[in-house]
């Protein structure tokens, strides 16, 4: 075990993370066991009871017949033995003797009660056996994924296909059992059954089976969108030259493309990257221009060495092969959360969790190796100082954006976020809050699970106290790689302008949920995202839903604050109406609003009600917090 792993064990946060991981794993396993076995075990138990009841009743009648006919003892014993060897519950079994064949021909008629009981019991046993085999296979495949990176891909391919086949069989078998139980449980115990219940269960089972099969053939698009601009060799010759030098030292291929952006991280990938309307295939290196400005060239070299080490270690090529398969697996699993498909969702989730554990462990090992490689390119000090600056910048930018998004004043489309973060980072690094937040601050990365800072320092052999982080951030480099990029200011300006415009629009939408509204300006913002929605009714009537409440033409408004509940009803006696419960100081009262002609618009109407009601709830909650 390496020293980094020892550090992880002694880290309280790491212990807490592992405890949560164990709880999550146990919870997923428990849900998988329930989903796989609950219905088949109930069906098996019910059918076993039915068989026992049928046999008991049959043998009781036989005993009565023996006594009534005064059959001699020896003959009675032979009859008992023969009948016990061929009880009614076993007449549908494929036994070769003539008596069994005779019974099957007379009592096990196709689609008869005994025939159904026999095949439902067999189906429940099949479902239980398949569930056990699936659980065992998931455990074995999950363990094999920890062997190596290549085994992760192999086990995913095998596990994905195995679980697809298992999910189809489980949904079909458990769906059939559910339909059978929906009929036989009430029919056997109460001598009645509900046609409506039976139809609902049958439709649900059929649709679930169809969903599982359709999802198998769906192929989600694997697209990595990156906000940035291409940095050509002509625009950044010295940066490209330095990247080539580092790649040569690491004996790895040079990136095919370098993309400059304003995200608070660096990364490499061999998956196709979409920048604007252009797709870049091959090896891509993403560099953050704002971060290049605060990193010295040595610190930036350490970061570049870390990222290029992922090329040399085959990390990016492995991810490029594995990630599309993971995306398809996740897309398939995501669609199995409704109806009868819920019986296979937990086992799919359990395998994904086991696979993710192996991926996360491998990712940490790769990060440690990349850190050591980067330290050899420059120095361990430069590597750690670069990580500190990246973590500090990302943390402060996140805090700044959170404060802005929580603000109550509408932002202009260009409000200077980039400049605000750049100018506020140094003052932030001198505060006590900075030291507290940097103790647990992560180093951002879009793909991998990065180890904590303390482990990364121990890994490269350079320790830096958290109290000294502020001093590292305060050092402004004399030279940086951003200065070597032609048009870096213009690139940054364009990217920040587009980002701030999207940020301001998102903030405005948040305000539309928060505002009561109290002023005309606030009302204009709310109405921009929540304009009145009208629904035409019969006889020239209409009903409108707006930010103030619900109003039928010619009638008083029902304010959202007074609304305690709402239900749409359509009956032969009363027709179409909304039964509304109104809250008041003296208690609740009911109000009925006629909505003749709304039946064909019921779904969009109720969706609109929920949309406006959710806004009202958010608005009241935000007003209470602000008060």
JSON list of N, CA, C and O in Angstrom, two decimals, residues 330-376:
[
{"chain": "A", "resi": 330, "resn": "UNK", "atom": "N", "xyz": [-25.57, 4.18, -18.96]},
{"chain": "A", "resi": 330, "resn": "UNK", "atom": "CA", "xyz": [-26.31, 5.12, -18.11]},
{"chain": "A", "resi": 330, "resn": "UNK", "atom": "C", "xyz": [-27.63, 5.54, -18.74]},
{"chain": "A", "resi": 330, "resn": "UNK", "atom": "O", "xyz": [-28.64, 5.71, -18.06]},
{"chain": "A", "resi": 331, "resn": "UNK", "atom": "N", "xyz": [-27.60, 5.73, -20.06]},
{"chain": "A", "resi": 331, "resn": "UNK", "atom": "CA", "xyz": [-28.83, 6.10, -20.77]},
{"chain": "A", "resi": 331, "resn": "UNK", "atom": "C", "xyz": [-29.86, 4.98, -20.66]},
{"chain": "A", "resi": 331, "resn": "UNK", "atom": "O", "xyz": [-31.05, 5.25, -20.42]},
{"chain": "A", "resi": 332, "resn": "UNK", "atom": "N", "xyz": [-29.42, 3.75, -20.80]},
{"chain": "A", "resi": 332, "resn": "UNK", "atom": "CA", "xyz": [-30.32, 2.60, -20.68]},
{"chain": "A", "resi": 332, "resn": "UNK", "atom": "C", "xyz": [-30.88, 2.51, -19.27]},
{"chain": "A", "resi": 332, "resn": "UNK", "atom": "O", "xyz": [-32.09, 2.35, -19.07]},
{"chain": "A", "resi": 333, "resn": "UNK", "atom": "N", "xyz": [-30.00, 2.64, -18.27]},
{"chain": "A", "resi": 333, "resn": "UNK", "atom": "CA", "xyz": [-30.42, 2.52, -16.87]},
{"chain": "A", "resi": 333, "resn": "UNK", "atom": "C", "xyz": [-31.39, 3.63, -16.49]},
{"chain": "A", "resi": 333, "resn": "UNK", "atom": "O", "xyz": [-32.36, 3.40, -15.76]},
{"chain": "A", "resi": 334, "resn": "UNK", "atom": "N", "xyz": [-31.14, 4.85, -16.98]},
{"chain": "A", "resi": 334, "resn": "UNK", "atom": "CA", "xyz": [-31.97, 6.00, -16.63]},
{"chain": "A", "resi": 334, "resn": "UNK", "atom": "C", "xyz": [-33.43, 5.79, -17.06]},
{"chain": "A", "resi": 334, "resn": "UNK", "atom": "O", "xyz": [-34.36, 6.29, -16.41]},
{"chain": "A", "resi": 335, "resn": "UNK", "atom": "N", "xyz": [-33.63, 5.03, -18.13]},
{"chain": "A", "resi": 335, "resn": "UNK", "atom": "CA", "xyz": [-34.99, 4.82, -18.63]},
{"chain": "A", "resi": 335, "resn": "UNK", "atom": "C", "xyz": [-35.75, 3.72, -17.91]},
{"chain": "A", "resi": 335, "resn": "UNK", "atom": "O", "xyz": [-36.88, 3.42, -18.27]},
{"chain": "A", "resi": 336, "resn": "UNK", "atom": "N", "xyz": [-35.13, 3.11, -16.88]},
{"chain": "A", "resi": 336, "resn": "UNK", "atom": "CA", "xyz": [-35.76, 1.97, -16.21]},
{"chain": "A", "resi": 336, "resn": "UNK", "atom": "C", "xyz": [-36.22, 2.34, -14.80]},
{"chain": "A", "resi": 336, "resn": "UNK", "atom": "O", "xyz": [-35.97, 1.63, -13.84]},
{"chain": "A", "resi": 337, "resn": "UNK", "atom": "N", "xyz": [-36.90, 3.46, -14.66]},
{"chain": "A", "resi": 337, "resn": "UNK", "atom": "CA", "xyz": [-37.29, 3.92, -13.32]},
{"chain": "A", "resi": 337, "resn": "UNK", "atom": "C", "xyz": [-38.79, 4.03, -13.14]},
{"chain": "A", "resi": 337, "resn": "UNK", "atom": "O", "xyz": [-39.26, 4.57, -12.14]},
{"chain": "A", "resi": 338, "resn": "UNK", "atom": "N", "xyz": [-39.56, 3.52, -14.09]},
{"chain": "A", "resi": 338, "resn": "UNK", "atom": "CA", "xyz": [-41.02, 3.60, -13.99]},
{"chain": "A", "resi": 338, "resn": "UNK", "atom": "C", "xyz": [-41.63, 2.26, -14.37]},
{"chain": "A", "resi": 338, "resn": "UNK", "atom": "O", "xyz": [-41.05, 1.47, -15.13]},
{"chain": "A", "resi": 339, "resn": "UNK", "atom": "N", "xyz": [-42.83, 2.01, -13.84]},
{"chain": "A", "resi": 339, "resn": "UNK", "atom": "CA", "xyz": [-43.55, 0.79, -14.17]},
{"chain": "A", "resi": 339, "resn": "UNK", "atom": "C", "xyz": [-42.81, -0.45, -13.68]},
{"chain": "A", "resi": 339, "resn": "UNK", "atom": "O", "xyz": [-42.07, -0.43, -12.70]},
{"chain": "A", "resi": 340, "resn": "UNK", "atom": "N", "xyz": [-43.00, -1.57, -14.38]},
{"chain": "A", "resi": 340, "resn": "UNK", "atom": "CA", "xyz": [-42.37, -2.83, -14.00]},
{"chain": "A", "resi": 340, "resn": "UNK", "atom": "C", "xyz": [-40.86, -2.82, -14.21]},
{"chain": "A", "resi": 340, "resn": "UNK", "atom": "O", "xyz": [-40.15, -3.68, -13.69]},
{"chain": "A", "resi": 341, "resn": "UNK", "atom": "N", "xyz": [-40.35, -1.84, -14.99]},
{"chain": "A", "resi": 341, "resn": "UNK", "atom": "CA", "xyz": [-38.90, -1.79, -15.22]},
{"chain": "A", "resi": 341, "resn": "UNK", "atom": "C", "xyz": [-38.15, -1.46, -13.94]},
{"chain": "A", "resi": 341, "resn": "UNK", "atom": "O", "xyz": [-36.94, -1.65, -13.86]},
{"chain": "A", "resi": 342, "resn": "UNK", "atom": "N", "xyz": [-38.88, -1.00, -12.91]},
{"chain": "A", "resi": 342, "resn": "UNK", "atom": "CA", "xyz": [-38.23, -0.67, -11.64]},
{"chain": "A", "resi": 342, "resn": "UNK", "atom": "C", "xyz": [-37.63, -1.92, -11.00]},
{"chain": "A", "resi": 342, "resn": "UNK", "atom": "O", "xyz": [-36.75, -1.81, -10.14]},
{"chain": "A", "resi": 343, "resn": "UNK", "atom": "N", "xyz": [-38.07, -3.12, -11.41]},
{"chain": "A", "resi": 343, "resn": "UNK", "atom": "CA", "xyz": [-37.53, -4.34, -10.81]},
{"chain": "A", "resi": 343, "resn": "UNK", "atom": "C", "xyz": [-36.10, -4.61, -11.26]},
{"chain": "A", "resi": 343, "resn": "UNK", "atom": "O", "xyz": [-35.39, -5.38, -10.60]},
{"chain": "A", "resi": 344, "resn": "UNK", "atom": "N", "xyz": [-35.66, -4.01, -12.36]},
{"chain": "A", "resi": 344, "resn": "UNK", "atom": "CA", "xyz": [-34.29, -4.23, -12.83]},
{"chain": "A", "resi": 344, "resn": "UNK", "atom": "C", "xyz": [-33.41, -2.99, -12.64]},
{"chain": "A", "resi": 344, "resn": "UNK", "atom": "O", "xyz": [-32.19, -3.07, -12.76]},
{"chain": "A", "resi": 345, "resn": "UNK", "atom": "N", "xyz": [-34.02, -1.85, -12.33]},
{"chain": "A", "resi": 345, "resn": "UNK", "atom": "CA", "xyz": [-33.24, -0.63, -12.15]},
{"chain": "A", "resi": 345, "resn": "UNK", "atom": "C", "xyz": [-32.21, -0.75, -11.02]},
{"chain": "A", "resi": 345, "resn": "UNK", "atom": "O", "xyz": [-31.05, -0.38, -11.21]},
{"chain": "A", "resi": 346, "resn": "UNK", "atom": "N", "xyz": [-32.57, -1.28, -9.84]},
{"chain": "A", "resi": 346, "resn": "UNK", "atom": "CA", "xyz": [-31.58, -1.34, -8.76]},
{"chain": "A", "resi": 346, "resn": "UNK", "atom": "C", "xyz": [-30.36, -2.21, -9.07]},
{"chain": "A", "resi": 346, "resn": "UNK", "atom": "O", "xyz": [-29.24, -1.85, -8.68]},
{"chain": "A", "resi": 347, "resn": "UNK", "atom": "N", "xyz": [-30.55, -3.35, -9.75]},
{"chain": "A", "resi": 347, "resn": "UNK", "atom": "CA", "xyz": [-29.39, -4.20, -10.04]},
{"chain": "A", "resi": 347, "resn": "UNK", "atom": "C", "xyz": [-28.49, -3.54, -11.08]},
{"chain": "A", "resi": 347, "resn": "UNK", "atom": "O", "xyz": [-27.26, -3.66, -11.02]},
{"chain": "A", "resi": 348, "resn": "UNK", "atom": "N", "xyz": [-29.09, -2.80, -12.03]},
{"chain": "A", "resi": 348, "resn": "UNK", "atom": "CA", "xyz": [-28.29, -2.04, -12.98]},
{"chain": "A", "resi": 348, "resn": "UNK", "atom": "C", "xyz": [-27.49, -0.96, -12.25]},
{"chain": "A", "resi": 348, "resn": "UNK", "atom": "O", "xyz": [-26.32, -0.72, -12.55]},
{"chain": "A", "resi": 349, "resn": "UNK", "atom": "N", "xyz": [-28.14, -0.32, -11.28]},
{"chain": "A", "resi": 349, "resn": "UNK", "atom": "CA", "xyz": [-27.49, 0.73, -10.50]},
{"chain": "A", "resi": 349, "resn": "UNK", "atom": "C", "xyz": [-26.38, 0.15, -9.63]},
{"chain": "A", "resi": 349, "resn": "UNK", "atom": "O", "xyz": [-25.32, 0.77, -9.45]},
{"chain": "A", "resi": 350, "resn": "UNK", "atom": "N", "xyz": [-26.62, -1.03, -9.05]},
{"chain": "A", "resi": 350, "resn": "UNK", "atom": "CA", "xyz": [-25.61, -1.67, -8.20]},
{"chain": "A", "resi": 350, "resn": "UNK", "atom": "C", "xyz": [-24.35, -1.98, -8.98]},
{"chain": "A", "resi": 350, "resn": "UNK", "atom": "O", "xyz": [-23.23, -1.71, -8.53]},
{"chain": "A", "resi": 351, "resn": "UNK", "atom": "N", "xyz": [-24.51, -2.54, -10.19]},
{"chain": "A", "resi": 351, "resn": "UNK", "atom": "CA", "xyz": [-23.33, -2.84, -11.00]},
{"chain": "A", "resi": 351, "resn": "UNK", "atom": "C", "xyz": [-22.59, -1.57, -11.39]},
{"chain": "A", "resi": 351, "resn": "UNK", "atom": "O", "xyz": [-21.36, -1.52, -11.38]},
{"chain": "A", "resi": 352, "resn": "UNK", "atom": "N", "xyz": [-23.36, -0.52, -11.71]},
{"chain": "A", "resi": 352, "resn": "UNK", "atom": "CA", "xyz": [-22.73, 0.77, -12.08]},
{"chain": "A", "resi": 352, "resn": "UNK", "atom": "C", "xyz": [-21.93, 1.33, -10.91]},
{"chain": "A", "resi": 352, "resn": "UNK", "atom": "O", "xyz": [-20.85, 1.90, -11.11]},
{"chain": "A", "resi": 353, "resn": "UNK", "atom": "N", "xyz": [-22.44, 1.16, -9.69]},
{"chain": "A", "resi": 353, "resn": "UNK", "atom": "CA", "xyz": [-21.73, 1.65, -8.51]},
{"chain": "A", "resi": 353, "resn": "UNK", "atom": "C", "xyz": [-20.43, 0.87, -8.30]},
{"chain": "A", "resi": 353, "resn": "UNK", "atom": "O", "xyz": [-19.38, 1.47, -8.02]},
{"chain": "A", "resi": 354, "resn": "UNK", "atom": "N", "xyz": [-20.49, -0.45, -8.44]},
{"chain": "A", "resi": 354, "resn": "UNK", "atom": "CA", "xyz": [-19.28, -1.26, -8.30]},
{"chain": "A", "resi": 354, "resn": "UNK", "atom": "C", "xyz": [-18.25, -0.89, -9.36]},
{"chain": "A", "resi": 354, "resn": "UNK", "atom": "O", "xyz": [-17.05, -0.78, -9.07]},
{"chain": "A", "resi": 355, "resn": "UNK", "atom": "N", "xyz": [-18.72, -0.68, -10.58]},
{"chain": "A", "resi": 355, "resn": "UNK", "atom": "CA", "xyz": [-17.81, -0.29, -11.65]},
{"chain": "A", "resi": 355, "resn": "UNK", "atom": "C", "xyz": [-17.21, 1.08, -11.38]},
{"chain": "A", "resi": 355, "resn": "UNK", "atom": "O", "xyz": [-16.02, 1.32, -11.60]},
{"chain": "A", "resi": 356, "resn": "UNK", "atom": "N", "xyz": [-18.04, 2.01, -10.86]},
{"chain": "A", "resi": 356, "resn": "UNK", "atom": "CA", "xyz": [-17.54, 3.34, -10.57]},
{"chain": "A", "resi": 356, "resn": "UNK", "atom": "C", "xyz": [-16.49, 3.33, -9.46]},
{"chain": "A", "resi": 356, "resn": "UNK", "atom": "O", "xyz": [-15.55, 4.13, -9.48]},
{"chain": "A", "resi": 357, "resn": "UNK", "atom": "N", "xyz": [-16.63, 2.41, -8.50]},
{"chain": "A", "resi": 357, "resn": "UNK", "atom": "CA", "xyz": [-15.61, 2.29, -7.45]},
{"chain": "A", "resi": 357, "resn": "UNK", "atom": "C", "xyz": [-14.26, 1.93, -8.05]},
{"chain": "A", "resi": 357, "resn": "UNK", "atom": "O", "xyz": [-13.22, 2.49, -7.66]},
{"chain": "A", "resi": 358, "resn": "UNK", "atom": "N", "xyz": [-14.27, 1.00, -9.00]},
{"chain": "A", "resi": 358, "resn": "UNK", "atom": "CA", "xyz": [-13.00, 0.62, -9.64]},
{"chain": "A", "resi": 358, "resn": "UNK", "atom": "C", "xyz": [-12.46, 1.76, -10.49]},
{"chain": "A", "resi": 358, "resn": "UNK", "atom": "O", "xyz": [-11.25, 2.00, -10.52]},
{"chain": "A", "resi": 359, "resn": "UNK", "atom": "N", "xyz": [-13.36, 2.48, -11.17]},
{"chain": "A", "resi": 359, "resn": "UNK", "atom": "CA", "xyz": [-12.93, 3.61, -12.00]},
{"chain": "A", "resi": 359, "resn": "UNK", "atom": "C", "xyz": [-12.34, 4.72, -11.13]},
{"chain": "A", "resi": 359, "resn": "UNK", "atom": "O", "xyz": [-11.32, 5.32, -11.48]},
{"chain": "A", "resi": 360, "resn": "UNK", "atom": "N", "xyz": [-12.97, 5.00, -9.98]},
{"chain": "A", "resi": 360, "resn": "UNK", "atom": "CA", "xyz": [-12.49, 6.05, -9.10]},
{"chain": "A", "resi": 360, "resn": "UNK", "atom": "C", "xyz": [-11.13, 5.68, -8.50]},
{"chain": "A", "resi": 360, "resn": "UNK", "atom": "O", "xyz": [-10.23, 6.53, -8.40]},
{"chain": "A", "resi": 361, "resn": "UNK", "atom": "N", "xyz": [-10.97, 4.42, -8.11]},
{"chain": "A", "resi": 361, "resn": "UNK", "atom": "CA", "xyz": [-9.67, 4.01, -7.57]},
{"chain": "A", "resi": 361, "resn": "UNK", "atom": "C", "xyz": [-8.59, 4.11, -8.62]},
{"chain": "A", "resi": 361, "resn": "UNK", "atom": "O", "xyz": [-7.49, 4.61, -8.36]},
{"chain": "A", "resi": 362, "resn": "UNK", "atom": "N", "xyz": [-8.92, 3.68, -9.84]},
{"chain": "A", "resi": 362, "resn": "UNK", "atom": "CA", "xyz": [-7.95, 3.76, -10.93]},
{"chain": "A", "resi": 362, "resn": "UNK", "atom": "C", "xyz": [-7.65, 5.22, -11.27]},
{"chain": "A", "resi": 362, "resn": "UNK", "atom": "O", "xyz": [-6.51, 5.59, -11.54]},
{"chain": "A", "resi": 363, "resn": "UNK", "atom": "N", "xyz": [-8.69, 6.07, -11.21]},
{"chain": "A", "resi": 363, "resn": "UNK", "atom": "CA", "xyz": [-8.50, 7.48, -11.51]},
{"chain": "A", "resi": 363, "resn": "UNK", "atom": "C", "xyz": [-7.56, 8.13, -10.52]},
{"chain": "A", "resi": 363, "resn": "UNK", "atom": "O", "xyz": [-6.68, 8.91, -10.88]},
{"chain": "A", "resi": 364, "resn": "UNK", "atom": "N", "xyz": [-7.71, 7.81, -9.24]},
{"chain": "A", "resi": 364, "resn": "UNK", "atom": "CA", "xyz": [-6.82, 8.38, -8.23]},
{"chain": "A", "resi": 364, "resn": "UNK", "atom": "C", "xyz": [-5.38, 7.92, -8.45]},
{"chain": "A", "resi": 364, "resn": "UNK", "atom": "O", "xyz": [-4.45, 8.71, -8.32]},
{"chain": "A", "resi": 365, "resn": "UNK", "atom": "N", "xyz": [-5.23, 6.64, -8.75]},
{"chain": "A", "resi": 365, "resn": "UNK", "atom": "CA", "xyz": [-3.88, 6.12, -9.00]},
{"chain": "A", "resi": 365, "resn": "UNK", "atom": "C", "xyz": [-3.25, 6.84, -10.19]},
{"chain": "A", "resi": 365, "resn": "UNK", "atom": "O", "xyz": [-2.05, 7.18, -10.18]},
{"chain": "A", "resi": 366, "resn": "UNK", "atom": "N", "xyz": [-4.04, 7.10, -11.24]},
{"chain": "A", "resi": 366, "resn": "UNK", "atom": "CA", "xyz": [-3.52, 7.79, -12.42]},
{"chain": "A", "resi": 366, "resn": "UNK", "atom": "C", "xyz": [-3.17, 9.24, -12.09]},
{"chain": "A", "resi": 366, "resn": "UNK", "atom": "O", "xyz": [-2.19, 9.79, -12.61]},
{"chain": "A", "resi": 367, "resn": "UNK", "atom": "N", "xyz": [-3.97, 9.87, -11.21]},
{"chain": "A", "resi": 367, "resn": "UNK", "atom": "CA", "xyz": [-3.66, 11.25, -10.82]},
{"chain": "A", "resi": 367, "resn": "UNK", "atom": "C", "xyz": [-2.38, 11.33, -10.03]},
{"chain": "A", "resi": 367, "resn": "UNK", "atom": "O", "xyz": [-1.57, 12.23, -10.21]},
{"chain": "A", "resi": 368, "resn": "UNK", "atom": "N", "xyz": [-2.18, 10.38, -9.12]},
{"chain": "A", "resi": 368, "resn": "UNK", "atom": "CA", "xyz": [-0.93, 10.35, -8.35]},
{"chain": "A", "resi": 368, "resn": "UNK", "atom": "C", "xyz": [0.27, 10.18, -9.29]},
{"chain": "A", "resi": 368, "resn": "UNK", "atom": "O", "xyz": [1.29, 10.85, -9.14]},
{"chain": "A", "resi": 369, "resn": "UNK", "atom": "N", "xyz": [0.11, 9.28, -10.27]},
{"chain": "A", "resi": 369, "resn": "UNK", "atom": "CA", "xyz": [1.22, 9.06, -11.21]},
{"chain": "A", "resi": 369, "resn": "UNK", "atom": "C", "xyz": [1.46, 10.30, -12.05]},
{"chain": "A", "resi": 369, "resn": "UNK", "atom": "O", "xyz": [2.62, 10.69, -12.29]},
{"chain": "A", "resi": 370, "resn": "UNK", "atom": "N", "xyz": [0.40, 10.95, -12.51]},
{"chain": "A", "resi": 370, "resn": "UNK", "atom": "CA", "xyz": [0.55, 12.17, -13.31]},
{"chain": "A", "resi": 370, "resn": "UNK", "atom": "C", "xyz": [1.20, 13.28, -12.50]},
{"chain": "A", "resi": 370, "resn": "UNK", "atom": "O", "xyz": [2.00, 14.07, -13.03]},
{"chain": "A", "resi": 371, "resn": "UNK", "atom": "N", "xyz": [0.87, 13.38, -11.21]},
{"chain": "A", "resi": 371, "resn": "UNK", "atom": "CA", "xyz": [1.51, 14.38, -10.34]},
{"chain": "A", "resi": 371, "resn": "UNK", "atom": "C", "xyz": [3.00, 14.13, -10.23]},
{"chain": "A", "resi": 371, "resn": "UNK", "atom": "O", "xyz": [3.82, 15.06, -10.29]},
{"chain": "A", "resi": 372, "resn": "UNK", "atom": "N", "xyz": [3.38, 12.87, -10.03]},
{"chain": "A", "resi": 372, "resn": "UNK", "atom": "CA", "xyz": [4.81, 12.55, -9.91]},
{"chain": "A", "resi": 372, "resn": "UNK", "atom": "C", "xyz": [5.54, 12.85, -11.21]},
{"chain": "A", "resi": 372, "resn": "UNK", "atom": "O", "xyz": [6.67, 13.35, -11.21]},
{"chain": "A", "resi": 373, "resn": "UNK", "atom": "N", "xyz": [4.88, 12.55, -12.31]},
{"chain": "A", "resi": 373, "resn": "UNK", "atom": "CA", "xyz": [5.49, 12.85, -13.62]},
{"chain": "A", "resi": 373, "resn": "UNK", "atom": "C", "xyz": [5.66, 14.34, -13.80]},
{"chain": "A", "resi": 373, "resn": "UNK", "atom": "O", "xyz": [6.72, 14.81, -14.26]},
{"chain": "A", "resi": 374, "resn": "UNK", "atom": "N", "xyz": [4.63, 15.12, -13.43]},
{"chain": "A", "resi": 374, "resn": "UNK", "atom": "CA", "xyz": [4.70, 16.58, -13.56]},
{"chain": "A", "resi": 374, "resn": "UNK", "atom": "C", "xyz": [5.80, 17.16, -12.68]},
{"chain": "A", "resi": 374, "resn": "UNK", "atom": "O", "xyz": [6.51, 18.09, -13.08]},
{"chain": "A", "resi": 375, "resn": "UNK", "atom": "N", "xyz": [5.95, 16.60, -11.48]},
{"chain": "A", "resi": 375, "resn": "UNK", "atom": "CA", "xyz": [7.01, 17.08, -10.57]},
{"chain": "A", "resi": 375, "resn": "UNK", "atom": "C", "xyz": [8.38, 16.81, -11.16]},
{"chain": "A", "resi": 375, "resn": "UNK", "atom": "O", "xyz": [9.32, 17.59, -10.95]},
{"chain": "A", "resi": 376, "resn": "UNK", "atom": "N", "xyz": [8.51, 15.73, -11.93]},
{"chain": "A", "resi": 376, "resn": "UNK", "atom": "CA", "xyz": [9.81, 15.43, -12.55]},
{"chain": "A", "resi": 376, "resn": "UNK", "atom": "C", "xyz": [10.10, 16.37, -13.71]},
{"chain": "A", "resi": 376, "resn": "UNK", "atom": "O", "xyz": [11.26, 16.61, -14.06]}
]
